[in-house]
mmCIF file of C-alpha atoms in Angstrom:
data_model
loop_
_atom_site.group_PDB
_atom_site.id
_atom_site.type_symbol
_atom_site.label_atom_id
_atom_site.label_comp_id
_atom_site.label_asym_id
_atom_site.label_seq_id
_atom_site.Cartn_x
_atom_site.Cartn_y
_atom_site.Cartn_z
ATOM 1 C CA MET A 1 -16.780 2.205 2.192
ATOM 2 C CA PHE A 2 -13.752 0.108 3.097
ATOM 3 C CA PHE A 3 -13.418 -3.600 3.593
ATOM 4 C CA VAL A 4 -10.651 -5.922 4.654
ATOM 5 C CA LEU A 5 -9.556 -8.569 2.210
ATOM 6 C CA SER A 6 -7.504 -11.664 2.802
ATOM 7 C CA PHE A 7 -5.349 -13.034 0.000
ATOM 8 C CA GLY A 8 -3.020 -15.357 1.885
ATOM 9 C CA ILE A 9 -0.365 -12.688 2.391
ATOM 10 C CA VAL A 10 2.681 -13.960 4.232
ATOM 11 C CA ASN A 11 4.008 -12.236 7.313
ATOM 12 C CA ALA A 12 6.779 -9.679 7.046
ATOM 13 C CA GLN A 13 9.464 -12.135 8.103
ATOM 14 C CA GLN A 14 8.679 -14.264 5.035
ATOM 15 C CA PHE A 15 8.442 -11.677 2.275
ATOM 16 C CA PRO A 16 9.178 -13.147 -1.110
ATOM 17 C CA GLU A 17 12.535 -11.989 -2.435
ATOM 18 C CA VAL A 18 11.890 -9.392 -5.096
ATOM 19 C CA ASN A 19 14.133 -6.633 -6.403
ATOM 20 C CA LEU A 20 12.892 -3.107 -5.727
ATOM 21 C CA LYS A 21 14.601 0.233 -6.230
ATOM 22 C CA ASP A 22 15.033 3.224 -3.976
ATOM 23 C CA LEU A 23 14.375 6.730 -5.293
ATOM 24 C CA ASN A 24 17.956 6.973 -6.552
ATOM 25 C CA GLY A 25 17.611 3.807 -8.635
ATOM 26 C CA LYS A 26 19.653 1.622 -6.277
ATOM 27 C CA SER A 27 18.478 -2.005 -6.264
ATOM 28 C CA ILE A 28 17.094 -3.205 -2.927
ATOM 29 C CA SER A 29 15.797 -6.646 -2.001
ATOM 30 C CA SER A 30 12.328 -6.864 -0.487
ATOM 31 C CA SER A 31 13.910 -9.105 2.161
ATOM 32 C CA THR A 32 15.356 -5.934 3.734
ATOM 33 C CA ILE A 33 11.838 -4.803 4.642
ATOM 34 C CA LYS A 34 11.479 -5.945 8.235
ATOM 35 C CA ALA A 35 9.501 -5.079 11.329
ATOM 36 C CA ASP A 36 12.649 -5.106 13.535
ATOM 37 C CA GLY A 37 10.499 -5.429 16.641
ATOM 38 C CA LYS A 38 8.382 -2.403 15.714
ATOM 39 C CA PRO A 39 5.130 -2.050 13.798
ATOM 40 C CA MET A 40 5.356 -1.538 10.072
ATOM 41 C CA ILE A 41 3.053 -0.229 7.362
ATOM 42 C CA ILE A 42 3.450 -0.908 3.663
ATOM 43 C CA CYS A 43 1.344 1.125 1.288
ATOM 44 C CA PHE A 44 1.236 0.570 -2.444
ATOM 45 C CA TRP A 45 0.578 3.651 -4.554
ATOM 46 C CA LYS A 46 0.893 5.196 -7.997
ATOM 47 C CA SER A 47 1.854 8.786 -8.790
ATOM 48 C CA CYS A 48 -1.072 9.518 -11.118
ATOM 49 C CA CYS A 49 -3.814 8.930 -8.553
ATOM 50 C CA PRO A 50 -5.194 11.757 -6.347
ATOM 51 C CA VAL A 51 -6.400 9.251 -3.717
ATOM 52 C CA ASN A 52 -2.855 7.917 -3.400
ATOM 53 C CA GLU A 53 -1.589 11.460 -2.948
ATOM 54 C CA LYS A 54 -4.111 12.084 -0.152
ATOM 55 C CA MET A 55 -3.017 8.863 1.537
ATOM 56 C CA LEU A 56 0.666 9.819 1.415
ATOM 57 C CA ASP A 57 -0.107 13.369 2.589
ATOM 58 C CA ALA A 58 -2.019 12.001 5.585
ATOM 59 C CA LEU A 59 0.591 9.383 6.490
ATOM 60 C CA SER A 60 3.466 11.848 6.096
ATOM 61 C CA GLU A 61 1.717 14.295 8.393
ATOM 62 C CA VAL A 62 1.554 11.775 11.263
ATOM 63 C CA TYR A 63 4.714 9.779 10.535
ATOM 64 C CA GLU A 64 7.092 11.579 12.895
ATOM 65 C CA ASP A 65 4.620 11.386 15.785
ATOM 66 C CA TRP A 66 3.977 7.700 15.107
ATOM 67 C CA GLN A 67 7.716 7.007 14.981
ATOM 68 C CA ASP A 68 8.104 8.654 18.382
ATOM 69 C CA GLU A 69 5.141 6.817 19.901
ATOM 70 C CA PHE A 70 5.320 3.399 18.241
ATOM 71 C CA GLY A 71 8.634 3.230 16.376
ATOM 72 C CA VAL A 72 6.616 2.468 13.245
ATOM 73 C CA LYS A 73 8.224 2.392 9.831
ATOM 74 C CA ILE A 74 6.130 3.254 6.778
ATOM 75 C CA TYR A 75 7.205 1.969 3.381
ATOM 76 C CA ALA A 76 5.504 3.587 0.403
ATOM 77 C CA VAL A 77 5.951 1.289 -2.585
ATOM 78 C CA SER A 78 5.289 2.911 -5.944
ATOM 79 C CA VAL A 79 3.931 0.647 -8.650
ATOM 80 C CA ASP A 80 4.517 3.208 -11.386
ATOM 81 C CA ASP A 81 5.718 1.353 -14.469
ATOM 82 C CA SER A 82 8.689 2.203 -16.686
ATOM 83 C CA ARG A 83 6.656 4.900 -18.483
ATOM 84 C CA THR A 84 5.727 6.811 -15.318
ATOM 85 C CA SER A 85 8.393 5.850 -12.756
ATOM 86 C CA ALA A 86 10.482 8.929 -13.596
ATOM 87 C CA LYS A 87 7.695 11.031 -12.019
ATOM 88 C CA VAL A 88 7.990 9.346 -8.610
ATOM 89 C CA LYS A 89 11.097 11.057 -7.222
ATOM 90 C CA PRO A 90 10.059 14.591 -8.309
ATOM 91 C CA THR A 91 6.584 13.973 -6.856
ATOM 92 C CA VAL A 92 7.997 12.768 -3.533
ATOM 93 C CA ASN A 93 10.500 15.640 -3.336
ATOM 94 C CA GLY A 94 7.922 18.217 -4.394
ATOM 95 C CA LYS A 95 5.475 17.070 -1.720
ATOM 96 C CA GLY A 96 8.175 16.795 0.963
ATOM 97 C CA TRP A 97 7.006 13.347 2.025
ATOM 98 C CA GLU A 98 9.367 11.745 4.559
ATOM 99 C CA LEU A 99 8.331 8.095 4.343
ATOM 100 C CA GLU A 100 10.542 5.199 3.225
ATOM 101 C CA PHE A 101 10.034 5.124 -0.559
ATOM 102 C CA LEU A 102 10.640 2.156 -2.827
ATOM 103 C CA GLN A 103 9.763 1.493 -6.458
ATOM 104 C CA ASP A 104 8.254 -1.722 -7.779
ATOM 105 C CA VAL A 105 8.478 -0.855 -11.487
ATOM 106 C CA ASN A 106 7.459 -4.313 -12.728
ATOM 107 C CA SER A 107 4.873 -4.824 -9.927
ATOM 108 C CA ASP A 108 6.695 -8.004 -8.860
ATOM 109 C CA PHE A 109 6.343 -7.227 -5.139
ATOM 110 C CA LYS A 110 2.708 -6.210 -5.627
ATOM 111 C CA ARG A 111 1.981 -9.518 -7.369
ATOM 112 C CA ALA A 112 3.984 -11.561 -4.860
ATOM 113 C CA LEU A 113 1.855 -10.142 -2.034
ATOM 114 C CA SER A 114 -1.379 -10.557 -4.037
ATOM 115 C CA VAL A 115 -2.199 -6.860 -3.786
ATOM 116 C CA PRO A 116 -5.392 -6.467 -5.825
ATOM 117 C CA ASN A 117 -5.711 -2.686 -6.302
ATOM 118 C CA ILE A 118 -4.085 0.518 -5.204
ATOM 119 C CA PRO A 119 -3.952 2.296 -2.939
ATOM 120 C CA TYR A 120 -3.449 -0.699 -0.694
ATOM 121 C CA ILE A 121 -2.245 -0.674 2.899
ATOM 122 C CA LEU A 122 -0.819 -3.560 4.925
ATOM 123 C CA ILE A 123 -0.242 -3.119 8.660
ATOM 124 C CA TYR A 124 2.116 -5.413 10.556
ATOM 125 C CA ASP A 125 2.630 -5.680 14.314
ATOM 126 C CA SER A 126 5.999 -5.622 16.069
ATOM 127 C CA LYS A 127 6.405 -9.376 15.500
ATOM 128 C CA GLY A 128 5.992 -8.974 11.753
ATOM 129 C CA GLU A 129 2.526 -10.525 11.739
ATOM 130 C CA LEU A 130 -0.028 -9.036 9.392
ATOM 131 C CA ILE A 131 -2.695 -7.261 11.453
ATOM 132 C CA THR A 132 -4.909 -5.917 8.711
ATOM 133 C CA GLN A 133 -4.952 -4.844 5.091
ATOM 134 C CA ARG A 134 -7.164 -2.481 3.205
ATOM 135 C CA THR A 135 -7.884 -1.358 -0.332
ATOM 136 C CA GLY A 136 -8.502 2.336 -0.838
ATOM 137 C CA PHE A 137 -8.026 5.367 1.343
ATOM 138 C CA GLN A 138 -10.392 7.916 2.759
ATOM 139 C CA SER A 139 -9.619 10.990 4.856
ATOM 140 C CA GLY A 140 -9.591 9.935 8.482
ATOM 141 C CA TYR A 141 -8.320 6.412 7.851
ATOM 142 C CA GLU A 142 -5.052 7.484 9.458
ATOM 143 C CA LEU A 143 -7.043 7.740 12.722
ATOM 144 C CA ASP A 144 -8.107 4.109 12.291
ATOM 145 C CA ILE A 145 -4.478 3.125 11.729
ATOM 146 C CA TYR A 146 -3.483 5.027 14.872
ATOM 147 C CA LYS A 147 -6.109 3.113 16.894
ATOM 148 C CA ILE A 148 -4.796 -0.182 15.499
ATOM 149 C CA LEU A 149 -1.203 0.723 16.411
ATOM 150 C CA LYS A 150 -2.276 1.897 19.882
ATOM 151 C CA GLU A 151 -4.231 -1.308 20.541
ATOM 152 C CA LYS A 152 -1.323 -3.524 19.447
ATOM 153 C CA LYS A 153 1.091 -1.565 21.647
ATOM 154 C CA LYS A 154 -0.772 -2.650 24.807
#
């Protein structure tokens, strides 16, 4: 069972400024995460969780089609800490996932957005407004996301 939670999350145009890292260790500001007139999905995950892996498998499978149809950008933000963050890049490369990957090693971005648990998905419309957010992932949820993107495209 899934449910939508509201924790006062700001829209994408007002993300708190937090330092993240890309998979190569390069520092990136969370302020660079923008909708740019297209829908955007941010999913928080951790490498040790099978549910997170299923979520990223499902989103990776549809990502190219969704980019073509909606121009969507999917950011997968790992909250692996300093002990497990070295596993992120090999996991991503081994799975062949083609999403936009960032690392939030200290969980600063996660805390700033009041993300309660992982996996956690935030969906923004083309204006950068938060449409919905959800804790957890179940097979088939990608179909729900597709319906949300399709409805907002109208």
